[in-house]
């Protein structure tokens, strides 16, 4: 069968590598892909947001199955458009993807179906938002309703920060239409856990839990990024907590979506906080996390493409989805300046990294030119190591990272 993957980051590199292992795969394409992905798939210069271009390409190449990995094309209806052409897809349709693309929709869903989350209020006027913030005890959390490339959330320590966030969102339109409506939320505390799950709308199978490190610098300092590193499993996520999450959050969420006529099929990402009052949902994403996918997929024993097809065909209950024992540690190598301004085009020296047992080097922002790899993004590589336990996974990941070099390379040393 001919398969295409939409996207071009470390997450898509991991997906491409594991899909390529399936014997059923004939041609494998990535739109647009990147330097690392080109080892497994033919990369085609079509943007992940060019829905018409993607559909036309699928028709031309007789694509049988597509994996739509990033949030933007999912929110734009890439799955609806491809399925209408007869291309089977892994990923939610536009209506189901709203669980990520509208934080207000997600909040109202949780309230209606009693799914534990932070208390909140919705605002569509700047004056209402400012007076609510003035009367609230800080910290409070300000969130743009729509997609904002991971930058739409501010945890405001005082009214001045809250005011700045509200004005930037609603008056200066920092996130365009995404910030026309905002949420102001109670600030929760506790360890954060990511649980990626496979669901076909009826059955839900959580993958190994993980912990992202979103802040740019060591000690959880500095600005939020797309993610600077991951460990899996998450040490705070005990079997008892997992059972509670299944009962109070995971199953109620897929039932709620089905009941609303928005059956969710694909990877549903639960961003959770383990508070003293129990686990609560911080956010839903309608896709694999990046870099969570690079840490979690290497721990999967079952064939990824077979599971994805079962999700699409609503047959997830019929196949085993198994994970390995052991642990992953994934460290992101970024360009100096990320998540702010950074330069690209530097040659990457991988040293001996890929030969260290258990290590996989996923490319987030690279391009391949004349047999050499060059940096092409803020997050450049996601270096993952799998080992028997977290301590040795971490040692191996950092050993690999110390082998790698490019101008301005920066990474967190405390993943
Ligand atoms: P998001 O962009 O939704 O992933 O949010 C970014 C980060 O903001 C999360 O990973 C949390 O660390 C933090 N955050 C979001 N909502 C809350 C909340 N209600 N309480 C505390 N922290 C939050
Ligand atoms: N690493 C967080 C995300 O993918 O949203």
Coordinates of C-alpha atoms and ligand atoms in Angstrom, one line a residue:
X1 CA 0.0 0.0 0.0
X2 CA 1.1 3.6 -0.6
X3 CA 1.3 5.7 2.5
X4 CA 1.9 9.4 3.1
X5 CA 2.7 11.3 6.3
X6 CA 1.8 14.9 6.6
X7 CA 4.3 17.0 8.5
X8 CA 8.1 17.5 8.8
X9 CA 9.4 17.4 12.4
X10 CA 10.9 14.9 14.8
X11 CA 7.5 13.5 15.5
X12 CA 7.0 12.7 11.8
X13 CA 10.5 11.3 11.6
X14 CA 9.6 8.8 14.4
X15 CA 6.3 8.0 12.7
X16 CA 8.0 7.5 9.3
X17 CA 10.7 5.2 10.7
X18 CA 8.2 2.9 12.5
X19 CA 5.7 2.9 9.6
X20 CA 8.5 2.0 7.2
X21 CA 9.1 -1.3 9.1
X22 CA 5.7 -2.6 8.0
X23 CA 6.0 -5.1 5.1
X24 CA 2.7 -3.9 3.6
X25 CA 4.2 -0.5 2.8
X26 CA 5.0 0.1 -0.9
X27 CA 5.8 3.7 -1.5
X28 CA 6.1 6.0 1.6
X29 CA 5.9 9.8 1.1
X30 CA 6.3 12.7 3.5
X31 CA 4.8 16.2 2.8
X32 CA 7.0 18.1 3.3
X33 CA 9.3 15.8 5.4
X34 CA 12.8 16.8 6.4
X35 CA 16.4 15.7 6.1
X36 CA 16.1 12.8 8.4
X37 CA 12.8 11.6 7.1
X38 CA 14.3 11.3 3.6
X39 CA 16.1 8.2 4.8
X40 CA 12.7 6.4 5.0
X41 CA 10.3 8.3 2.8
X42 CA 10.3 10.4 -0.4
X43 CA 10.0 14.0 0.8
X44 CA 7.8 16.1 -1.4
X45 CA 7.8 19.9 -1.3
X46 CA 4.1 20.4 -0.4
X47 CA 3.3 22.3 2.8
X48 CA 1.4 20.5 5.6
X49 CA -1.1 23.3 5.4
X50 CA -1.7 23.1 1.6
X51 CA -4.8 21.0 1.8
X52 CA -5.7 21.2 -1.9
X53 CA -2.1 20.3 -2.8
X54 CA -2.1 17.3 -0.4
X55 CA -5.4 16.0 -1.8
X56 CA -4.2 16.4 -5.4
X57 CA -0.9 14.6 -4.6
X58 CA -2.8 11.7 -2.9
X59 CA -5.0 11.3 -6.0
X60 CA -2.0 11.4 -8.4
X61 CA 0.1 8.9 -6.4
X62 CA -2.9 6.6 -5.5
X63 CA -2.3 7.0 -1.8
X64 CA -4.1 4.3 0.3
X65 CA -3.4 5.6 3.8
X66 CA -2.4 9.0 5.2
X67 CA -1.2 10.0 8.6
X68 CA -2.0 13.6 9.4
X69 CA 0.3 14.4 12.3
X70 CA 0.4 18.2 13.0
X71 CA -2.4 20.3 14.6
X72 CA -2.9 22.9 11.8
X73 CA -3.9 20.6 8.9
X74 CA -6.1 18.6 11.3
X75 CA -7.9 21.8 12.4
X76 CA -8.2 22.8 8.7
X77 CA -10.0 19.6 7.8
X78 CA -7.2 17.7 6.0
X79 CA -8.8 14.4 7.1
X80 CA -12.2 15.3 5.9
X81 CA -10.8 16.3 2.5
X82 CA -8.7 13.1 2.1
X83 CA -11.4 10.8 3.3
X84 CA -13.8 12.4 0.8
X85 CA -11.4 11.3 -1.9
X86 CA -11.3 7.8 -0.6
X87 CA -8.0 8.0 1.2
X88 CA -8.1 6.3 4.6
X89 CA -6.6 8.5 7.3
X90 CA -5.2 8.3 10.8
X91 CA -6.2 11.5 12.6
X92 CA -9.5 13.2 13.7
X93 CA -11.8 15.0 11.3
X94 CA -12.2 18.8 11.6
X95 CA -15.1 18.6 14.1
X96 CA -13.2 16.2 16.4
X97 CA -10.0 18.2 16.1
X98 CA -11.8 21.1 17.7
X99 CA -10.9 19.5 21.0
X100 CA -7.5 21.1 20.5
X101 CA -8.2 24.0 18.1
X102 CA -10.8 25.6 20.5
X103 CA -9.8 25.6 24.1
X104 CA -13.3 27.0 24.9
X105 CA -15.0 24.1 23.2
X106 CA -12.8 21.7 25.2
X107 CA -13.6 23.4 28.5
X108 CA -17.3 23.5 27.8
X109 CA -17.2 19.8 26.9
X110 CA -15.4 19.0 30.2
X111 CA -17.9 21.0 32.2
X112 CA -20.9 19.4 30.5
X113 CA -19.5 15.8 31.1
X114 CA -18.0 16.4 34.6
X115 CA -14.4 15.8 33.5
X116 CA -12.0 17.3 36.1
X117 CA -10.3 20.5 34.9
X118 CA -9.3 23.9 36.3
X119 CA -12.1 26.4 37.0
X120 CA -12.4 29.1 34.2
X121 CA -14.3 32.0 32.7
X122 CA -14.7 32.9 29.0
X123 CA -14.3 36.4 27.8
X124 CA -14.9 38.1 24.4
X125 CA -14.3 41.6 25.6
X126 CA -11.1 43.1 26.8
X127 CA -12.9 45.2 29.5
X128 CA -14.6 42.1 31.0
X129 CA -11.3 40.2 31.0
X130 CA -9.3 43.0 32.6
X131 CA -11.8 43.5 35.4
X132 CA -12.0 39.8 36.1
X133 CA -8.2 39.6 36.2
X134 CA -8.1 42.7 38.6
X135 CA -10.4 40.9 41.0
X136 CA -8.6 37.5 40.9
X137 CA -6.0 36.2 43.2
X138 CA -2.8 35.6 41.2
X139 CA -1.3 33.4 39.7
X140 CA -4.0 33.1 37.0
X141 CA -3.7 31.5 33.6
X142 CA -4.6 33.4 30.4
X143 CA -5.3 31.3 27.3
X144 CA -6.1 32.3 23.8
X145 CA -9.1 30.2 22.5
X146 CA -7.5 29.0 19.2
X147 CA -4.2 27.5 18.0
X148 CA -1.2 29.8 18.7
X149 CA 1.8 27.7 17.8
X150 CA 2.2 26.7 21.5
X151 CA 2.5 30.4 22.6
X152 CA -1.1 31.1 23.6
X153 CA -0.9 30.4 27.3
X154 CA 0.5 32.7 30.0
X155 CA 0.8 31.8 33.6
X156 CA 0.5 35.3 35.1
X157 CA 2.2 35.8 38.5
X158 CA 0.6 39.2 39.1
X159 CA -2.0 41.5 37.6
X160 CA 0.6 43.4 35.5
X161 CA 1.5 40.1 33.7
X162 CA -2.2 39.2 33.3
X163 CA -2.9 42.6 31.9
X164 CA -0.1 42.4 29.4
X165 CA -1.2 38.9 28.2
X166 CA -4.8 40.1 27.8
X167 CA -3.8 43.2 25.9
X168 CA -1.4 41.3 23.7
X169 CA -4.1 38.7 22.8
X170 CA -7.2 40.8 22.5
X171 CA -6.0 44.3 21.5
X172 CA -2.7 43.7 19.7
X173 CA -4.0 40.5 18.2
X174 CA -0.7 38.6 18.8
X175 CA -2.5 35.4 17.7
X176 CA -4.9 36.8 15.2
X177 CA -8.4 35.3 15.3
X178 CA -7.2 32.7 17.8
X179 CA -7.1 35.3 20.5
X180 CA -10.5 37.0 19.9
X181 CA -11.9 35.0 22.8
X182 CA -9.9 34.1 25.8
X183 CA -10.1 31.9 28.9
X184 CA -9.0 33.0 32.4
X185 CA -8.3 29.9 34.5
X186 CA -7.5 29.0 38.0
X187 CA -3.8 28.1 38.3
X188 CA -3.3 24.4 39.2
X189 CA -0.2 23.0 40.8
X190 CA 1.4 19.5 40.8
X191 CA 3.4 17.3 38.5
X192 CA 2.5 17.4 34.8
X193 CA 1.9 14.2 32.9
X194 CA 1.3 13.6 29.2
X195 CA -0.7 10.5 28.2
X196 CA -0.9 9.9 24.4
X197 CA -3.6 7.4 23.5
X198 CA -4.9 5.5 20.5
X199 CA -8.7 5.7 20.2
X200 CA -11.2 4.8 17.5
X201 CA -14.0 6.6 19.2
X202 CA -15.2 3.5 21.1
X203 CA -12.0 1.9 22.5
X204 CA -9.2 3.9 24.1
X205 CA -5.7 2.5 24.7
X206 CA -3.3 4.7 26.5
X207 CA 0.4 4.6 25.5
X208 CA 3.3 4.8 28.0
X209 CA 3.0 8.0 30.0
X210 CA 5.6 10.7 29.6
X211 CA 6.8 14.1 31.0
X212 CA 7.6 16.9 28.7
X213 CA 10.0 19.8 29.6
X214 CA 8.4 22.8 28.0
X215 CA 10.7 25.6 29.4
X216 CA 13.7 26.6 27.4
X217 CA 16.4 26.4 30.2
X218 CA 17.5 24.1 33.0
X219 CA 15.5 24.2 36.2
X220 CA 12.3 24.9 34.2
X221 CA 13.3 28.5 33.6
X222 CA 12.8 30.8 30.6
X223 CA 10.1 30.9 28.0
X224 CA 7.8 28.1 27.0
X225 CA 9.0 26.1 23.9
X226 CA 7.4 23.3 21.9
X227 CA 9.3 20.9 24.3
X228 CA 13.0 20.5 25.1
X229 CA 13.0 16.9 26.2
X230 CA 10.9 14.0 27.5
X231 CA 11.2 11.1 29.9
X232 CA 8.9 8.1 29.6
X233 CA 7.3 6.6 31.6
X234 CA 6.4 9.5 33.9
X235 CA 7.6 8.6 37.4
X236 CA 4.6 10.3 39.1
X237 CA 2.0 8.3 37.1
X238 CA 1.3 5.3 39.3
X239 CA -1.0 2.4 38.2
X240 CA -3.6 3.8 40.7
X241 CA -3.5 7.2 39.1
X242 CA -3.6 5.6 35.6
X243 CA -6.8 3.7 36.7
X244 CA -8.4 6.9 38.1
X245 CA -7.6 8.8 34.8
X246 CA -9.1 6.0 32.7
X247 CA -12.3 6.1 34.7
X248 CA -12.7 9.8 35.3
X249 CA -11.0 11.3 32.2
X250 CA -10.1 9.1 29.3
X251 CA -13.3 7.1 28.9
X252 CA -15.6 10.0 29.7
X253 CA -13.8 12.1 27.1
X254 CA -14.3 9.7 24.2
X255 CA -17.9 9.0 25.2
X256 CA -18.5 12.8 25.4
X257 CA -17.0 13.3 21.9
X258 CA -19.1 10.5 20.5
X259 CA -22.3 11.9 22.1
X260 CA -21.6 15.3 20.7
X261 CA -21.4 13.8 17.2
X262 CA -17.7 14.4 17.1
X263 CA -16.3 10.8 17.3
X264 CA -12.6 11.1 17.8
X265 CA -10.3 8.8 15.9
X266 CA -6.5 9.1 16.0
X267 CA -4.1 10.0 18.8
X268 CA -5.7 11.9 21.7
X269 CA -3.2 13.7 23.9
X270 CA -4.1 14.3 27.5
X271 CA -2.1 17.0 29.2
X272 CA -2.8 16.3 32.9
X273 CA -1.8 17.8 36.2
X274 CA -1.7 15.6 39.3
X275 CA -3.2 18.0 41.9
X276 CA -3.9 17.3 45.5
X277 CA -7.6 17.0 44.5
X278 CA -6.7 14.3 41.9
X279 CA -5.7 14.4 38.2
X280 CA -7.1 17.3 36.1
X281 CA -7.0 18.1 32.4
X282 CA -4.8 21.0 31.5
X283 CA -5.2 20.6 27.8
X284 CA -6.2 18.1 25.1
X285 CA -4.3 17.9 21.8
X286 CA -5.7 16.0 18.8
X287 CA -2.3 14.5 17.8
X288 CA 0.9 13.0 19.0
X289 CA 3.0 15.4 21.0
X290 CA 6.4 16.5 19.8
X291 CA 8.9 15.5 21.3
X292 CA 6.6 13.0 23.3
X293 CA 6.2 10.8 20.1
X294 CA 10.0 10.5 19.8
X295 CA 10.2 9.1 23.4
X296 CA 7.0 7.0 23.4
X297 CA 7.0 5.3 20.0
X298 CA 10.4 3.7 20.5
X299 CA 8.8 1.9 23.5
X300 CA 6.0 0.4 21.4
X301 CA 6.2 -3.3 20.6
X302 CA 3.2 -3.6 18.3
X303 CA 3.3 -2.5 14.7
X304 CA 2.5 1.2 14.5
X305 CA 0.8 1.1 11.0
X306 CA -1.4 -1.9 11.9
X307 CA -2.6 0.0 15.0
X308 CA -3.3 3.1 13.0
X309 CA -5.3 1.2 10.4
X310 CA -7.3 -0.5 13.2
X311 CA -8.0 3.0 14.6
X312 CA -9.2 4.2 11.2
X313 CA -11.4 1.1 10.7
X314 CA -12.8 1.3 14.3
X315 CA -11.3 -2.1 15.1
X316 CA -8.9 -1.1 17.8
X317 CA -10.6 -3.5 20.3
X318 CA -9.6 -6.4 18.0
X319 CA -5.8 -6.0 18.0
X320 CA -3.2 -6.1 20.8
X321 CA -1.3 -2.9 21.5
X322 CA 1.8 -3.7 23.4
X323 CA 4.6 -1.7 24.9
X324 CA 8.1 -2.7 26.1
X325 CA 9.4 -2.6 29.6
X326 CA 12.2 0.0 30.1
X327 CA 12.4 3.7 29.7
X328 CA 13.1 6.5 27.3
X329 CA 14.9 9.8 27.7
X330 CA 14.7 12.2 24.8
X331 CA 16.9 15.4 24.7
X332 CA 16.2 18.1 22.1
X333 CA 19.2 19.9 20.5
X334 CA 18.1 23.4 19.6
X335 CA 19.5 26.4 17.7
X336 CA 20.9 29.2 19.8
X337 CA 18.1 31.8 20.4
X338 CA 15.2 29.3 20.1
X339 CA 12.3 29.9 20.9
X340 CA 13.1 33.4 19.9
X341 CA 15.1 34.4 16.8
X342 CA 17.7 31.9 15.6
X343 CA 19.9 31.3 12.6
X344 CA 19.9 28.2 10.4
X345 CA 22.1 26.6 7.7
X346 CA 24.8 25.2 9.9
X347 CA 26.3 21.8 9.1
X348 CA 25.6 19.0 11.7
X349 CA 28.3 16.7 12.9
X350 CA 26.6 13.6 14.4
X351 CA 29.9 12.0 15.7
X352 CA 29.2 8.5 16.9
X353 CA 25.8 9.2 18.3
X354 CA 23.7 6.8 16.2
X355 CA 26.0 3.8 17.1
X356 CA 25.3 4.0 20.8
X357 CA 23.0 1.1 21.8
X358 CA 19.4 2.1 22.2
X359 CA 19.9 5.6 20.7
X360 CA 17.9 7.0 17.9
X361 CA 18.5 10.5 16.5
X362 CA 15.3 12.0 15.1
X363 CA 15.5 15.1 13.0
X364 CA 13.2 18.0 13.9
X365 CA 14.6 20.8 11.7
X366 CA 17.2 19.6 9.3
X367 CA 17.8 19.6 5.6
X368 CA 19.9 17.2 3.5
X369 CA 22.1 18.8 0.8
X370 CA 24.7 16.9 -1.2
X371 CA 24.9 14.1 1.4
X372 CA 25.3 16.6 4.3
X373 CA 22.8 17.6 7.0
X374 CA 22.2 21.3 7.8
X375 CA 20.1 22.9 10.5
X376 CA 16.8 24.3 9.3
X377 CA 14.7 25.0 12.4
X378 CA 14.6 26.1 16.0
X379 CA 14.4 22.5 17.3
X380 CA 17.0 20.7 15.3
X381 CA 17.3 17.1 16.7
X382 CA 15.4 15.0 19.2
X383 CA 17.9 12.4 20.6
X384 CA 16.2 9.5 22.3
X385 CA 17.7 6.6 24.2
X386 CA 15.8 3.5 25.3
X387 CA 17.2 1.4 28.1
X388 CA 16.2 -0.8 31.0
X389 CA 15.7 2.1 33.3
X390 CA 15.5 5.9 33.3
X391 CA 19.0 6.4 34.8
X392 CA 20.7 4.5 32.0
X393 CA 18.4 5.9 29.3
X394 CA 19.4 9.4 30.4
X395 CA 23.1 8.5 30.5
X396 CA 22.9 7.2 26.9
X397 CA 20.9 10.1 25.6
X398 CA 23.4 12.6 27.0
X399 CA 26.4 10.5 25.8
X400 CA 24.8 10.7 22.3
X401 CA 24.1 14.5 22.6
X402 CA 27.8 15.1 23.5
X403 CA 28.8 13.4 20.3
X404 CA 26.7 15.9 18.2
X405 CA 27.8 19.3 17.3
X406 CA 26.6 22.3 15.2
X407 CA 27.2 26.0 15.5
X408 CA 25.1 27.4 18.4
X409 CA 23.8 24.0 19.5
X410 CA 22.0 24.3 22.9
X411 CA 20.2 21.7 25.0
X412 CA 18.8 21.3 28.5
X413 CA 21.1 19.3 30.8
X414 CA 18.3 18.3 33.3
X415 CA 15.9 16.2 31.3
Ligands
LIG1 P1 -0.5 24.5 26.8 O1 0.0 25.5 25.7 O2 -2.0 24.4 26.9 O3 0.3 23.2 26.7 O4 0.0 25.1 28.2 C1 1.3 25.4 28.4 C2 1.7 25.1 29.9 O5 1.0 26.1 30.7 C3 1.2 23.8 30.4 O6 2.1 22.8 30.1 C4 1.2 24.1 31.9 O7 2.5 24.0 32.4 C5 0.8 25.5 32.0 N1 -0.7 25.6 32.3 C6 -1.7 25.6 31.4 N2 -2.9 25.7 32.1 C7 -2.6 25.7 33.4 C8 -3.3 25.8 34.6 N3 -4.7 25.9 34.6 N4 -2.7 25.8 35.8 C9 -1.3 25.8 35.8 N5 -0.5 25.7 34.7 C10 -1.1 25.7 33.5
LIG2 N1 5.2 18.8 23.4 C1 3.9 19.4 23.5 C2 3.1 19.3 22.3 O1 3.4 18.6 21.3 O2 2.0 20.0 22.3

